[in-house]
mmCIF file of C-alpha atoms in Angstrom:
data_model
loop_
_atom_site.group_PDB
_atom_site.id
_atom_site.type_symbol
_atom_site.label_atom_id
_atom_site.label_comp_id
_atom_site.label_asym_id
_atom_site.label_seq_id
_atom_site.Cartn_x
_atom_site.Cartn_y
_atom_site.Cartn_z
ATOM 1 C CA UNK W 1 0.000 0.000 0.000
ATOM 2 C CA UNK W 2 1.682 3.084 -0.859
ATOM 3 C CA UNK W 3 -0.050 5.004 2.094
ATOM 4 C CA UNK W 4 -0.227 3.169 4.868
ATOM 5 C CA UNK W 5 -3.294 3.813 7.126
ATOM 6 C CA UNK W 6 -3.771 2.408 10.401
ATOM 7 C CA UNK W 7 -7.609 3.480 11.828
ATOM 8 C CA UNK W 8 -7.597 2.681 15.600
ATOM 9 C CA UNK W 9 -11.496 2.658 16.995
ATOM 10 C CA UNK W 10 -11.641 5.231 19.628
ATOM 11 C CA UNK W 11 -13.533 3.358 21.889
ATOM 12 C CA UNK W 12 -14.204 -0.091 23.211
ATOM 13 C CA UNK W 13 -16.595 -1.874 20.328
ATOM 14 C CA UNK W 14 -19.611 -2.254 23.077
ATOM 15 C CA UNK W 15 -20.016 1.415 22.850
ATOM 16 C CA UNK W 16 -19.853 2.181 19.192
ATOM 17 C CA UNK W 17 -23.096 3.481 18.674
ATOM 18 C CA UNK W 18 -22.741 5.905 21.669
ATOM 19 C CA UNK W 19 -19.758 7.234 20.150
ATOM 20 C CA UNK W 20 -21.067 8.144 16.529
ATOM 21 C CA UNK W 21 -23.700 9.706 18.535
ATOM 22 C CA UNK W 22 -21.341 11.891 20.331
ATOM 23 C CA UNK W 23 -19.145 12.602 17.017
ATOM 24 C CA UNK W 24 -22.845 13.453 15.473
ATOM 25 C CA UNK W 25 -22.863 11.113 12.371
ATOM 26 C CA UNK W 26 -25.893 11.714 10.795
ATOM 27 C CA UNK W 27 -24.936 9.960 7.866
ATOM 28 C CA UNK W 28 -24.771 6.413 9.222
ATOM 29 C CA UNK W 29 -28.129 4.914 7.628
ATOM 30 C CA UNK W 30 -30.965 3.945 10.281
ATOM 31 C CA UNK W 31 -31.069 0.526 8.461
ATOM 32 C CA UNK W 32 -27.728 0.086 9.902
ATOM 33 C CA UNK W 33 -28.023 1.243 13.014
ATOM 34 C CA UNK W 34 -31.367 -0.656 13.481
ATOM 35 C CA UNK W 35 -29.598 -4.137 12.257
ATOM 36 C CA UNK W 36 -27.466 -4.537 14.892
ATOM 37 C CA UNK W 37 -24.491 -4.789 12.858
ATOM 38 C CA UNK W 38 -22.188 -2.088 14.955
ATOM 39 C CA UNK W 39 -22.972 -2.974 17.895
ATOM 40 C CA UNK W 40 -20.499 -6.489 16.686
ATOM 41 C CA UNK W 41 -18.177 -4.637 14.594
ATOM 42 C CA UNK W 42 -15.236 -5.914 13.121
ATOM 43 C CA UNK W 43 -12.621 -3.776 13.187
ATOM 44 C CA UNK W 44 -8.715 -4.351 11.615
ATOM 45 C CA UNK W 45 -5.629 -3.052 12.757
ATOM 46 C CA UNK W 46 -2.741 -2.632 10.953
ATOM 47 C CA UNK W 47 0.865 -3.235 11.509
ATOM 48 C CA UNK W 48 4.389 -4.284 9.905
ATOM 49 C CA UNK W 49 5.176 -7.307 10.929
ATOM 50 C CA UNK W 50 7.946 -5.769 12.207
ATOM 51 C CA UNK W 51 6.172 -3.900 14.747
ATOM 52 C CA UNK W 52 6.382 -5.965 18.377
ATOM 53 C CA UNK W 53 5.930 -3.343 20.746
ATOM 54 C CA UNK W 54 2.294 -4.734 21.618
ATOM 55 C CA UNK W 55 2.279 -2.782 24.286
ATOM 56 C CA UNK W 56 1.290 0.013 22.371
ATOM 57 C CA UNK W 57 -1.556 -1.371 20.549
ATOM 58 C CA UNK W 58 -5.398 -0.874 21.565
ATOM 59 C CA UNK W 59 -6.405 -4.308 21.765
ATOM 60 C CA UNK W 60 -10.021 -3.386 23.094
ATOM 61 C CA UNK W 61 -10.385 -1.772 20.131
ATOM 62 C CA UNK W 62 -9.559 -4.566 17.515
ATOM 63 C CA UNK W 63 -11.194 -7.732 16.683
ATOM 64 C CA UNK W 64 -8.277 -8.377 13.931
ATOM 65 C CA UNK W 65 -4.735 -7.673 13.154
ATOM 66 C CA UNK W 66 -3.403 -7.758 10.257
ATOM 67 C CA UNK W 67 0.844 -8.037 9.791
ATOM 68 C CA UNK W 68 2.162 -6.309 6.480
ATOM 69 C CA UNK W 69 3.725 -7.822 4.548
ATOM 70 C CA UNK W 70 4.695 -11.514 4.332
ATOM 71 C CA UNK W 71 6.674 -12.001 1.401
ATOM 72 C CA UNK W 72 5.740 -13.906 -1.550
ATOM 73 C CA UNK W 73 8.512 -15.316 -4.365
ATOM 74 C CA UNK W 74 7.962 -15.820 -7.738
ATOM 75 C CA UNK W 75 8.426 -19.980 -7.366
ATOM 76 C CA UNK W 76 5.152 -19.230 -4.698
ATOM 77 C CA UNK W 77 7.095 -19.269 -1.321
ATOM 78 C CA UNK W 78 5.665 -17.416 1.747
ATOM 79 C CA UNK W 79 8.487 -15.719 3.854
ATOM 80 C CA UNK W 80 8.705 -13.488 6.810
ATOM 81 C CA UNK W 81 11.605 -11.085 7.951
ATOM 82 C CA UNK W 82 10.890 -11.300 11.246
ATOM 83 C CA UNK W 83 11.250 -14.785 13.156
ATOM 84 C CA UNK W 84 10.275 -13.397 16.442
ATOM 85 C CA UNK W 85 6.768 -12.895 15.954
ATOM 86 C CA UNK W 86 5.300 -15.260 18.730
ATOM 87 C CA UNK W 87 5.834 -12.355 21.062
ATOM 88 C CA UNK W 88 3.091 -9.899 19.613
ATOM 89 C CA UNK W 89 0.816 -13.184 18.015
ATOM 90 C CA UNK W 90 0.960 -14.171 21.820
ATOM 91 C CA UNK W 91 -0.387 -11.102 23.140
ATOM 92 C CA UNK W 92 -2.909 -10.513 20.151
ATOM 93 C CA UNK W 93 -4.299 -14.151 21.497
ATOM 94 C CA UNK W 94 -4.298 -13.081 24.748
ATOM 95 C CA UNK W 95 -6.791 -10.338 24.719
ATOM 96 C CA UNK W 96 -8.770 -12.012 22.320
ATOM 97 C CA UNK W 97 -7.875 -10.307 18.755
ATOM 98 C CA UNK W 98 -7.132 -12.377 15.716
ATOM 99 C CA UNK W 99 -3.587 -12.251 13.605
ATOM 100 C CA UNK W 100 -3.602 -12.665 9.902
ATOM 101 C CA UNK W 101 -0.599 -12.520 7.683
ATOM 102 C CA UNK W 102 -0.736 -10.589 4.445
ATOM 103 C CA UNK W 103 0.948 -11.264 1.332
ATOM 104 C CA UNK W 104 1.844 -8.897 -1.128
ATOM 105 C CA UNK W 105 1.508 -5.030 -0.754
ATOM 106 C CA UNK W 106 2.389 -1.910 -2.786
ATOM 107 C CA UNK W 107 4.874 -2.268 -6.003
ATOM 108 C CA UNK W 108 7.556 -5.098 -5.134
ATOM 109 C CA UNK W 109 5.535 -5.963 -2.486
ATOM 110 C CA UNK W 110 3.309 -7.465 -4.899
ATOM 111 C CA UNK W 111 6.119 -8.314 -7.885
ATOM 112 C CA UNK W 112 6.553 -11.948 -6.290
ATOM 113 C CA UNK W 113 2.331 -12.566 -5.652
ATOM 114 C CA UNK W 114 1.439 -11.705 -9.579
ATOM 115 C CA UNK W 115 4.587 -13.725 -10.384
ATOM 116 C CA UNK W 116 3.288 -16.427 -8.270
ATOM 117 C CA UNK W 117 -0.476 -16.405 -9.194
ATOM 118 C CA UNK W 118 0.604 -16.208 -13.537
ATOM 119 C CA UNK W 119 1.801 -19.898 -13.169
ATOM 120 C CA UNK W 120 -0.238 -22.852 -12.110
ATOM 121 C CA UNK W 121 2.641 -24.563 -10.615
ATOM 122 C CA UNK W 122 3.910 -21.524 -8.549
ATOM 123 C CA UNK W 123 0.402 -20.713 -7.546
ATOM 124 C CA UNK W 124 0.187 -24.150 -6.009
ATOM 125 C CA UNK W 125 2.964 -23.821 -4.226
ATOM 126 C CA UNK W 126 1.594 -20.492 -2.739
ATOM 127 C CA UNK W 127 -1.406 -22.621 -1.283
ATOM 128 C CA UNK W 128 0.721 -24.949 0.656
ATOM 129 C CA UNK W 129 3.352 -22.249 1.780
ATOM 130 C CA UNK W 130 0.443 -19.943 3.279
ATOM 131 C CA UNK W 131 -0.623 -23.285 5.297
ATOM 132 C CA UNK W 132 2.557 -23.756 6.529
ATOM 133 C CA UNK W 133 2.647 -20.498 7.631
ATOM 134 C CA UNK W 134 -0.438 -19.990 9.210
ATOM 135 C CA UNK W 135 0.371 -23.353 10.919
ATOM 136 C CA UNK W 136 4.211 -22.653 11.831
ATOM 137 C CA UNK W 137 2.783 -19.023 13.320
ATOM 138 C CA UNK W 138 -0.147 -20.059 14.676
ATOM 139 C CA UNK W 139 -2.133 -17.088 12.901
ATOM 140 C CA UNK W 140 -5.530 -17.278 12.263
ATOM 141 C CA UNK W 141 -5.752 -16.339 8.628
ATOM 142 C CA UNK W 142 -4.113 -14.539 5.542
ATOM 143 C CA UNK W 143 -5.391 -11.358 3.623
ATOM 144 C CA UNK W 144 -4.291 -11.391 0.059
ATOM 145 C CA UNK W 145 -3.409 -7.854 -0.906
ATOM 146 C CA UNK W 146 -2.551 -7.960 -4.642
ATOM 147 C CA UNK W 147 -1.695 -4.682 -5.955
ATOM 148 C CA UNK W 148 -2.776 -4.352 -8.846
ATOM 149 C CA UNK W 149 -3.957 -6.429 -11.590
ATOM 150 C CA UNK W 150 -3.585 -5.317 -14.998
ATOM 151 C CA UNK W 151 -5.532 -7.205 -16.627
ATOM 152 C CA UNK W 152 -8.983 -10.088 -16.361
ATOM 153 C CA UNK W 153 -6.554 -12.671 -17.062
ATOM 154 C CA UNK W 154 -4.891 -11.503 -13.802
ATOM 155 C CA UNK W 155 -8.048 -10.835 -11.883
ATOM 156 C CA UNK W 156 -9.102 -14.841 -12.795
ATOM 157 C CA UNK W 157 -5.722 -15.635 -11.048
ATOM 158 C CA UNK W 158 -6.275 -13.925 -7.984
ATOM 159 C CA UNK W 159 -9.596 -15.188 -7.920
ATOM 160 C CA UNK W 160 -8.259 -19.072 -8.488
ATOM 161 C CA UNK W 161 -5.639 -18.555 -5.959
ATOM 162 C CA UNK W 162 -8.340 -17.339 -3.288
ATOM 163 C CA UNK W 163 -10.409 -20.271 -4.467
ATOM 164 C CA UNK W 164 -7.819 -22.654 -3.957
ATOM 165 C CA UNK W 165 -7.056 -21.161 -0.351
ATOM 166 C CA UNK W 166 -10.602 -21.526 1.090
ATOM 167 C CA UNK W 167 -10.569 -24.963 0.436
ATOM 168 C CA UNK W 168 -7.068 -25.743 1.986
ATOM 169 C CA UNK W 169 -8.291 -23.611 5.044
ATOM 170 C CA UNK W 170 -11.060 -25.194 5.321
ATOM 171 C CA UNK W 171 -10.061 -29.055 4.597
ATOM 172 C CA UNK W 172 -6.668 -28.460 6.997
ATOM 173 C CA UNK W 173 -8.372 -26.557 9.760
ATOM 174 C CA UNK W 174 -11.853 -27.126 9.637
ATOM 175 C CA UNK W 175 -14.521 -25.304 7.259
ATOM 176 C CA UNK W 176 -14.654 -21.568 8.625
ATOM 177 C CA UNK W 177 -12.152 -21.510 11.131
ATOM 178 C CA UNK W 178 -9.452 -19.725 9.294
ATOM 179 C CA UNK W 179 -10.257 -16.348 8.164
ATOM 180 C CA UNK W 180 -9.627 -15.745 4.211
ATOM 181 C CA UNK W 181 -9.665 -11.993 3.205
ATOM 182 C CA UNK W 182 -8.669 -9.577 -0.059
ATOM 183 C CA UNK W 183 -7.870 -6.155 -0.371
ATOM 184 C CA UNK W 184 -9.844 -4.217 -2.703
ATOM 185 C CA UNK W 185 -8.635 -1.360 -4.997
ATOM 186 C CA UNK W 186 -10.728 1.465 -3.793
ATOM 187 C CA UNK W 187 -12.149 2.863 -7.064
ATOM 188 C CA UNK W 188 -14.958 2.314 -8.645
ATOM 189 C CA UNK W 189 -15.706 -1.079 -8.063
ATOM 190 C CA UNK W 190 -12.852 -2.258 -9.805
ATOM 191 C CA UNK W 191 -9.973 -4.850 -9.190
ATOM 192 C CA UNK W 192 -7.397 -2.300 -10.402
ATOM 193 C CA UNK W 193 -7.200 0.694 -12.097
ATOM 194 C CA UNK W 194 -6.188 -0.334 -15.420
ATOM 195 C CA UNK W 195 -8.942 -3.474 -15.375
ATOM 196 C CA UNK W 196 -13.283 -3.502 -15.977
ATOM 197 C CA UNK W 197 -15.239 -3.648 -13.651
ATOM 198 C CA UNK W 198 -15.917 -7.696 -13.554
ATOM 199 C CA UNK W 199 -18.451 -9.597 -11.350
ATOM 200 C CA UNK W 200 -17.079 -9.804 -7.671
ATOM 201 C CA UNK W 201 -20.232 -11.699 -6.582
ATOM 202 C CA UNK W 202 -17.723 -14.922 -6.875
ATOM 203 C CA UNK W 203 -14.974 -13.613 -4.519
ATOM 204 C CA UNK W 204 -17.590 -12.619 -1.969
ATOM 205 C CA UNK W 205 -19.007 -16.091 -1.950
ATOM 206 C CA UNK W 206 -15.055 -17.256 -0.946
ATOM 207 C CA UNK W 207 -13.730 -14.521 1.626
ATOM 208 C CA UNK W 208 -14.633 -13.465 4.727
ATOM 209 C CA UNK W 209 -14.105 -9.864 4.268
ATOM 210 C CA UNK W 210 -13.289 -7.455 1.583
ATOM 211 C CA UNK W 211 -10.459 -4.996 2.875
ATOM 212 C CA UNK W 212 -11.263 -1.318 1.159
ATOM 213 C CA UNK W 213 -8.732 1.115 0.527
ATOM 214 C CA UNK W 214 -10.285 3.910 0.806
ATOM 215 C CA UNK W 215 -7.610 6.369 0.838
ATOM 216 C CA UNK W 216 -5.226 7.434 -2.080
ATOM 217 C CA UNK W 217 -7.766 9.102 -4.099
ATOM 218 C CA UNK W 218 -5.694 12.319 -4.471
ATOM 219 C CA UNK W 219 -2.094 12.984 -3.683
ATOM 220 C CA UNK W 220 0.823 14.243 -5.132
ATOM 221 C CA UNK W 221 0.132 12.298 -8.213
ATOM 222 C CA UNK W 222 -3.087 14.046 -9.026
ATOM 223 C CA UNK W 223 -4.307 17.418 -10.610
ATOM 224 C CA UNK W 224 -6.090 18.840 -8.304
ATOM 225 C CA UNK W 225 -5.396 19.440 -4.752
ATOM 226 C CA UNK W 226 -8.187 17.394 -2.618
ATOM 227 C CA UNK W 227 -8.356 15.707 0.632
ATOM 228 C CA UNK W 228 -6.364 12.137 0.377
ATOM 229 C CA UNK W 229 -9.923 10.195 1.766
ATOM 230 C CA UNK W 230 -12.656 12.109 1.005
ATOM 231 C CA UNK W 231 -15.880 10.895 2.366
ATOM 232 C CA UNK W 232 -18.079 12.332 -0.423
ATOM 233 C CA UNK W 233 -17.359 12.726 -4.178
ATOM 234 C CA UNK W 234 -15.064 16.104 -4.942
ATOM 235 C CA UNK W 235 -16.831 18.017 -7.425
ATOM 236 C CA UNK W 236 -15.932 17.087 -10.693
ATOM 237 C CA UNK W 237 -14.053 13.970 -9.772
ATOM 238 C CA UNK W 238 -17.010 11.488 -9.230
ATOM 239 C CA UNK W 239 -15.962 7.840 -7.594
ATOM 240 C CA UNK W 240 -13.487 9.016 -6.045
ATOM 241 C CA UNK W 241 -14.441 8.776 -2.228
ATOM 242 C CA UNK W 242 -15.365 6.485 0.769
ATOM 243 C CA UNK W 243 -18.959 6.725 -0.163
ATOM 244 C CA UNK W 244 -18.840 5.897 -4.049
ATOM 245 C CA UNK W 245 -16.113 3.212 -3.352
ATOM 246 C CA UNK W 246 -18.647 1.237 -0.723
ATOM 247 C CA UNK W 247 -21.519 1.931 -3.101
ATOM 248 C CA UNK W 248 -19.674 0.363 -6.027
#
């Protein structure tokens, strides 16, 4: 991710509604406050895997953390940097929160992963190295965070990949009891800048969750100046917000 953004709830999850009273957001929808859904929110925290100062992280706030990035190598092989990570998986266990690994990330991070998911050998390697890693580490899933596909073929890879990950989570753990996520480009609707929109009904039926990125819409790369996450649509610039990217 070229921007990394870590959102840390403010407040213990039992008391989520209380607090986007107090904030006065308006623009939550009834329907979603009357369904019940925030009062068991999900919420992910970010870190690099790196990071094992756990004293420092909220873990009242999270229900999931997610360690950025695992590395992934063109023959398919899942690596980490860090071999100490028992210390802040530990303590994520401890007070309850989930760990999931994620492969890939922003430019190189994501070289090795497209490498990987263009060969049907090397993609079945990737399967069998993310179990041994979830197994070795004890985590409780993997997020796969492929930035960006250029093309359909490449979305159908990512797609087989996730496909063949569900059901070697589910056959060496038990059926739901690893979580399986994807990080989703933020505009749009789409699976990458440069690809069409396609049918994502398919993915949802495999994941758990889909991770947004809902930031990056404007930068230093852009025309305009604009706020980086916009919540609503600049003028002129439609899709490009929090709002048009959940709606898509």
């Amino acid at each position: 991710m070229s921007t990394f953004v870590c959102v840390w709830a403010a407040t213990a999850l039992h008391s989520t509604l209380a607090h986007l009273e107090n904030l006065g957001l308006k623009d939550v929808p009834q329907a979603v406050v009357n369904s019940g859904v925030l009062n068991d929110a999900v919420v992910f925290g970010y870190t690099y895997e790196s990071m094992l100062d756990s004293s420092k992280i909220p873990w009242s706030s999270l229900t999931h953390l997610v360690l950025a990035f695992f590395q992934v190598s063109s023959s398919g092989n899942v690596t980490v940097a860090n071999n100490n990570l028992q210390y802040i998986i530990g303590s994520a266990h401890k007070n309850g929160v989930k760990v999931i690994a994620s492969i890939g990330g922003s430019d190189v991070g994501s070289a090795g992963l497209a490498s990987a998911l263009g060969d049907e050998a090397a993609s079945a390697r990737l399967t069998l190295s993310v179990i041994d890693n979830i197994r070795q580490h004890n985590l409780d899933g993997i997020d796969y965070d492929y930035e960006f596909p250029e093309n359909t073929k490449q979305v159908q890879g990512l797609y087989l990949a996730l496909q063949s990950a569900r059901a070697a989570l589910d056959s060496t753990f038990g059926k739901g009891k690893k979580v399986l996520t994807t990080t989703l480009f933020s505009s749009k609707g789409q699976f990458g800048p440069n690809v069409p929109k396609v049918d994502s009904k398919p993915f949802s039926d495999i994941v758990d969750y889909g991770l947004l990125m809902s930031y990056d819409y404007f930068g230093s790369f852009s025309e305009i100046s604009a706020p980086n996450s916009p919540f609503y649509d600049v003028p002129g610039y439609p899709g490009l917000s929090f709002t048009s990217s959940i709606s898509a």
